[in-house]
Short mmCIF file of C-alpha atoms in Angstrom, two decimals:
data_model
loop_
_atom_site.label_atom_id
_atom_site.label_comp_id
_atom_site.label_asym_id
_atom_site.label_seq_id
_atom_site.Cartn_x
_atom_site.Cartn_y
_atom_site.Cartn_z
CA ILE A 1 104.90 78.07 126.69
CA LEU A 2 106.53 81.39 127.46
CA PHE A 3 106.79 81.50 131.25
CA CYS A 4 107.43 79.15 134.13
CA ARG A 5 105.88 79.58 137.58
CA ASP A 6 109.01 81.11 139.08
CA ILE A 7 108.99 83.94 136.55
CA LEU A 8 105.25 84.56 136.93
CA HIS A 9 105.62 85.25 140.66
CA LEU A 10 108.74 87.44 140.52
CA LYS A 11 108.18 91.11 141.29
CA MET A 12 108.88 93.95 138.89
CA LYS A 13 110.38 97.28 139.92
CA ASN A 14 106.92 98.69 140.59
CA GLY A 15 106.30 95.96 143.19
CA TYR A 16 103.77 94.00 141.15
CA THR A 17 104.26 90.57 139.57
CA ILE A 18 104.19 89.24 136.03
CA LYS A 19 101.15 87.21 137.11
CA ASP A 20 99.28 90.45 137.90
CA ALA A 21 99.91 91.57 134.32
CA VAL A 22 98.70 88.19 133.00
CA LEU A 23 95.42 88.58 134.93
CA ILE A 24 94.85 91.95 133.24
CA ILE A 25 95.58 90.52 129.80
CA ASN A 26 93.27 87.55 130.33
CA ALA A 27 90.44 89.88 131.33
CA LEU A 28 90.93 92.07 128.24
CA ILE A 29 91.32 89.23 125.75
CA ARG A 30 88.10 87.60 126.97
CA VAL A 31 86.01 90.72 126.37
CA PRO A 32 83.41 90.00 123.63
CA CYS A 33 83.85 93.15 121.54
CA ASP A 34 82.62 91.73 118.20
CA GLY A 35 85.66 92.61 116.09
CA GLY A 36 86.30 96.22 117.04
CA MET A 37 87.92 98.48 119.61
CA TYR A 38 86.97 98.17 123.26
CA ALA A 39 86.70 101.22 125.54
CA PHE A 40 87.05 100.68 129.28
CA SER A 41 88.05 102.25 132.61
CA CYS A 42 90.12 100.95 135.52
CA GLU A 43 86.87 100.26 137.37
CA ASP A 44 85.66 98.08 134.48
CA LEU A 45 88.92 96.13 134.52
CA HIS A 46 88.84 95.82 138.32
CA MET A 47 85.48 94.09 138.04
CA ALA A 48 86.66 91.94 135.11
CA VAL A 49 89.50 90.47 137.20
CA ASP A 50 87.02 89.75 140.02
CA LYS A 51 88.83 92.28 142.23
CA LYS A 52 91.82 89.91 142.54
CA ILE A 53 94.19 92.87 142.11
CA SER A 54 93.78 96.46 143.27
CA LYS A 55 92.77 99.45 141.14
CA LYS A 56 96.18 100.99 141.91
CA CYS A 57 97.90 97.88 140.56
CA ILE A 58 95.76 97.97 137.42
CA THR A 59 96.44 101.66 136.78
CA THR A 60 100.18 101.26 137.32
CA LEU A 61 100.53 98.21 135.07
CA LEU A 62 98.36 99.71 132.33
CA ASN A 63 100.40 102.90 132.19
CA GLU A 64 103.83 101.27 132.54
CA LEU A 65 103.39 98.18 130.34
CA PHE A 66 100.51 98.47 127.91
CA VAL A 67 99.53 102.07 127.20
CA ILE A 68 100.21 104.58 124.44
CA ASP A 69 99.08 108.07 125.38
CA ALA A 70 96.87 109.02 122.41
CA SER A 71 97.12 112.73 123.22
CA SER A 72 100.86 112.77 122.66
CA TYR A 73 101.30 109.92 120.14
CA LYS A 74 102.10 111.01 116.60
CA ILE A 75 102.03 108.62 113.67
CA ASP A 76 104.55 109.19 110.87
CA PRO A 77 103.56 106.87 107.99
CA PHE A 78 107.15 106.90 106.72
CA GLU A 79 108.65 105.77 110.05
CA LEU A 80 106.84 102.50 110.71
CA SER A 81 109.86 101.02 112.50
CA GLN A 82 109.54 103.67 115.22
CA GLN A 83 105.85 103.10 115.93
CA ASP A 84 104.82 101.41 119.17
CA ILE A 85 101.36 100.31 118.08
CA GLN A 86 102.56 96.69 117.69
CA TYR A 87 104.17 96.76 121.15
CA ARG A 88 101.64 98.77 123.16
CA PRO A 89 98.10 97.50 122.55
CA ILE A 90 96.11 100.05 124.60
CA LEU A 91 95.43 103.72 123.89
CA LYS A 92 94.95 106.13 126.78
CA ILE A 93 92.20 108.52 125.69
CA LYS A 94 92.08 110.60 128.87
CA LYS A 95 92.47 110.09 132.61
CA ASN A 96 91.01 106.68 133.52
CA ALA A 97 89.70 106.16 129.98
CA TYR A 98 91.35 103.55 127.75
CA CYS A 99 90.74 101.86 124.44
CA MET A 100 92.03 98.44 123.38
CA ILE A 101 92.95 97.99 119.74
CA GLU A 102 91.08 95.23 117.85
CA LYS A 103 92.17 91.89 119.37
CA SER A 104 93.30 90.23 116.14
CA VAL A 105 95.81 93.09 115.76
CA CYS A 106 96.97 93.56 119.35
CA SER A 107 97.22 90.01 120.73
CA THR A 108 100.95 89.59 120.05
CA ALA A 109 101.59 93.07 121.48
CA PHE A 110 100.39 91.85 124.89
CA VAL A 111 102.99 89.08 124.77
CA GLU A 112 105.69 91.56 123.80
CA CYS A 113 104.73 93.70 126.81
CA LEU A 114 105.09 90.70 129.12
CA LEU A 115 108.44 89.77 127.60
CA SER A 116 109.77 93.29 128.11
CA ALA A 117 108.69 93.23 131.75
CA ALA A 118 110.16 89.76 132.29
CA ARG A 119 113.50 90.78 130.77
CA GLU A 120 113.83 93.50 133.39
CA VAL A 121 113.13 91.00 136.16
CA VAL A 122 115.26 87.98 135.17
CA GLY A 123 117.52 89.30 132.39
CA SER A 124 117.37 88.61 128.67
CA GLU A 125 119.64 85.56 128.68
CA LYS A 126 117.68 83.63 131.31
CA LEU A 127 114.35 84.56 129.75
CA GLU A 128 115.41 83.46 126.26
CA SER A 129 116.68 80.18 127.70
CA THR A 130 113.37 79.61 129.49
CA ILE A 131 111.35 80.33 126.36
CA GLY A 132 113.58 78.05 124.28
CA LYS A 133 113.28 75.10 126.64
CA ASN A 134 109.53 75.51 127.04
CA THR A 135 109.11 75.78 123.25
CA GLU A 136 110.83 72.42 122.85
CA LYS A 137 108.60 70.91 125.56
CA ALA A 138 105.51 72.33 123.83
CA ALA A 139 106.55 70.80 120.49
CA ILE A 140 107.06 67.38 122.10
CA GLN A 141 103.71 67.62 123.91
CA LEU A 142 101.96 68.64 120.69
CA ILE A 143 103.38 65.74 118.69
CA SER A 144 102.95 63.24 121.54
CA SER A 145 99.27 64.23 121.85
CA LEU A 146 98.78 62.69 118.40
CA GLY A 147 99.88 59.32 119.74
CA ILE A 148 103.40 59.61 118.29
CA THR A 149 106.45 58.51 120.28
CA CYS A 150 109.09 61.26 120.42
CA LYS A 151 112.78 61.02 121.24
CA SER A 152 115.02 63.92 122.24
CA GLY A 153 118.33 64.47 123.96
CA LYS A 154 122.06 64.91 123.60
CA TYR A 155 124.48 62.69 121.73
CA ASN A 156 128.18 62.74 120.85
CA GLY A 157 128.50 64.32 117.42
CA ARG A 158 131.01 66.40 115.46
CA THR A 159 131.24 68.87 118.30
CA PRO A 160 131.52 67.42 121.84
CA THR A 161 127.74 67.17 122.09
CA GLU A 162 124.82 67.79 119.76
CA GLU A 163 121.18 67.98 120.86
CA ILE A 164 118.04 66.78 119.11
CA ASP A 165 115.03 68.88 120.10
CA CYS A 166 112.58 66.22 118.93
CA SER A 167 112.50 63.24 116.59
CA PHE A 168 109.93 60.64 115.63
CA GLU A 169 109.47 58.03 112.92
CA ASN A 170 107.12 55.72 111.08
CA ASP A 171 107.76 52.70 108.88
CA ASP A 172 109.06 54.78 105.99
CA GLU A 173 110.39 58.09 107.30
CA LEU A 174 112.49 59.55 110.10
CA TYR A 175 111.62 63.10 111.19
CA PHE A 176 113.92 65.58 112.90
CA VAL A 177 112.29 68.63 114.53
CA GLU A 178 114.25 71.74 115.48
CA CYS A 179 112.78 74.64 117.48
CA LYS A 180 113.92 78.26 117.27
CA LYS A 181 112.73 81.12 119.45
CA LYS A 182 113.89 84.00 117.22
CA SER A 183 111.19 86.68 117.00
CA LEU A 184 110.61 89.23 114.28
CA THR A 185 112.33 92.51 115.13
CA ARG A 186 110.69 95.92 115.05
CA ASN A 187 112.27 96.70 111.65
CA SER A 188 111.00 93.42 110.18
CA ARG A 189 107.47 94.08 111.36
CA SER A 190 107.61 97.48 109.68
CA GLY A 191 108.17 95.72 106.32
CA ASN A 192 111.94 96.05 105.85
CA ASP A 193 112.82 93.23 103.41
CA LEU A 194 116.45 92.89 104.48
CA ASN A 195 115.55 92.67 108.15
CA ILE A 196 112.88 90.08 107.40
CA LEU A 197 115.43 87.96 105.54
CA GLU A 198 117.89 88.31 108.42
CA ASP A 199 115.29 87.18 110.96
CA ILE A 200 114.28 84.24 108.77
CA GLN A 201 117.94 83.27 108.42
CA LYS A 202 118.44 83.33 112.19
CA SER A 203 115.36 81.16 112.68
CA PHE A 204 114.54 78.92 109.74
CA VAL A 205 117.97 78.58 108.10
CA ASP A 206 119.84 78.10 111.38
CA SER A 207 117.40 75.39 112.45
CA LEU A 208 117.85 73.53 109.15
CA CYS A 209 121.63 73.70 109.57
CA GLN A 210 121.24 72.10 112.99
CA ILE A 211 119.04 69.34 111.56
CA LEU A 212 121.60 68.68 108.81
CA LYS A 213 124.16 67.86 111.51
CA HIS A 214 121.84 65.12 112.78
CA GLU A 215 121.20 63.91 109.25
CA ILE A 216 124.90 63.69 108.39
CA HIS A 217 125.63 61.85 111.64
CA ILE A 218 122.96 59.20 111.17
CA ILE A 219 123.77 58.64 107.49
CA LYS A 220 127.43 58.16 108.36
CA ASN A 221 126.90 56.05 111.50
CA LYS A 222 123.52 54.45 110.68
CA GLU A 223 122.27 55.36 114.16
CA ILE A 224 122.29 57.98 116.91
CA ASN A 225 123.02 56.85 120.46
CA PHE A 226 121.88 59.28 123.15
CA ILE A 227 124.14 60.09 126.09
CA ASP A 228 121.20 59.28 128.33
CA GLY A 229 121.19 55.51 128.03
CA SER A 230 117.52 55.28 129.01
CA ILE A 231 116.50 56.80 125.64
CA GLU A 232 116.27 54.25 122.84
CA LYS A 233 118.69 54.91 119.98
CA ILE A 234 117.53 56.19 116.60
CA SER A 235 118.30 53.84 113.72
CA LEU A 236 118.21 54.87 110.06
CA ARG A 237 117.29 51.50 108.51
CA ASN A 238 117.18 53.02 104.99
CA LYS A 239 114.36 55.40 105.92
CA LEU A 240 113.81 58.73 104.22
CA ILE A 241 114.76 61.73 106.38
CA SER A 242 112.37 64.67 106.70
CA ARG A 243 113.12 68.00 108.37
CA ILE A 244 110.67 70.12 110.37
CA SER A 245 111.52 73.60 111.61
CA LEU A 246 109.35 75.24 114.28
CA SER A 247 109.79 78.96 114.83
CA LEU A 248 108.07 81.36 117.21
CA PHE A 249 107.73 84.29 114.84
CA ASP A 250 106.04 87.18 116.69
CA TYR A 251 105.87 84.92 119.78
CA GLY A 252 102.43 84.09 118.45
CA PRO A 253 101.31 80.81 116.86
CA ILE A 254 103.94 78.16 116.23
CA SER A 255 104.73 78.34 112.51
CA PHE A 256 105.26 75.05 110.72
CA THR A 257 107.70 75.04 107.80
#
């Protein structure tokens, strides 16, 4: 969902690729550690990736992307928004000795590490655009896998063009699906109520506002005709309209609302 092949093979400033980092993450996530922390060395990780990348590459990527130095890291319980534990999933105990936080806690931190690295390579705007487009594709693939026919595309609306991320229907209802890629910010993850509300507004509320534009258009015009003439039009035919908002909170599981 998050990356396309072009981004995976681009090199970071250290000379290694995003794909190298993905290989490390895959090896760590697959470790059967029975619900606890996992201690390892670079040699252990080198064997886990079947020696596909060098020990130097592993050491560099661990230290630059994933590691918190436990010897210098100080936790202030009153400054949760400044902690990196949700963004750096591995503790460096000593030279060549590391510890991975319990996987159910650290999984999204690995993704955040990859996103940070990718932003430096391609820029935030291009990365966000890539994630957004691939999120829409993933939603369509997910719904289509259930044997449901989906329609998506641009049409002439109140503004020059509006875009439907995904729509489908049955005999009684017409469903509009809108995808948002807004993630929870550091302050929201620390438990700040106002920041949580702001992030929800920029994801859930904004997506519903977009769906309402489609709803108003089809109620007024009885149908939506896509600019791409090969896509069959959507007709209201007195059906009930349902709204589905998909948001990538934490860049983890797709949250259905």
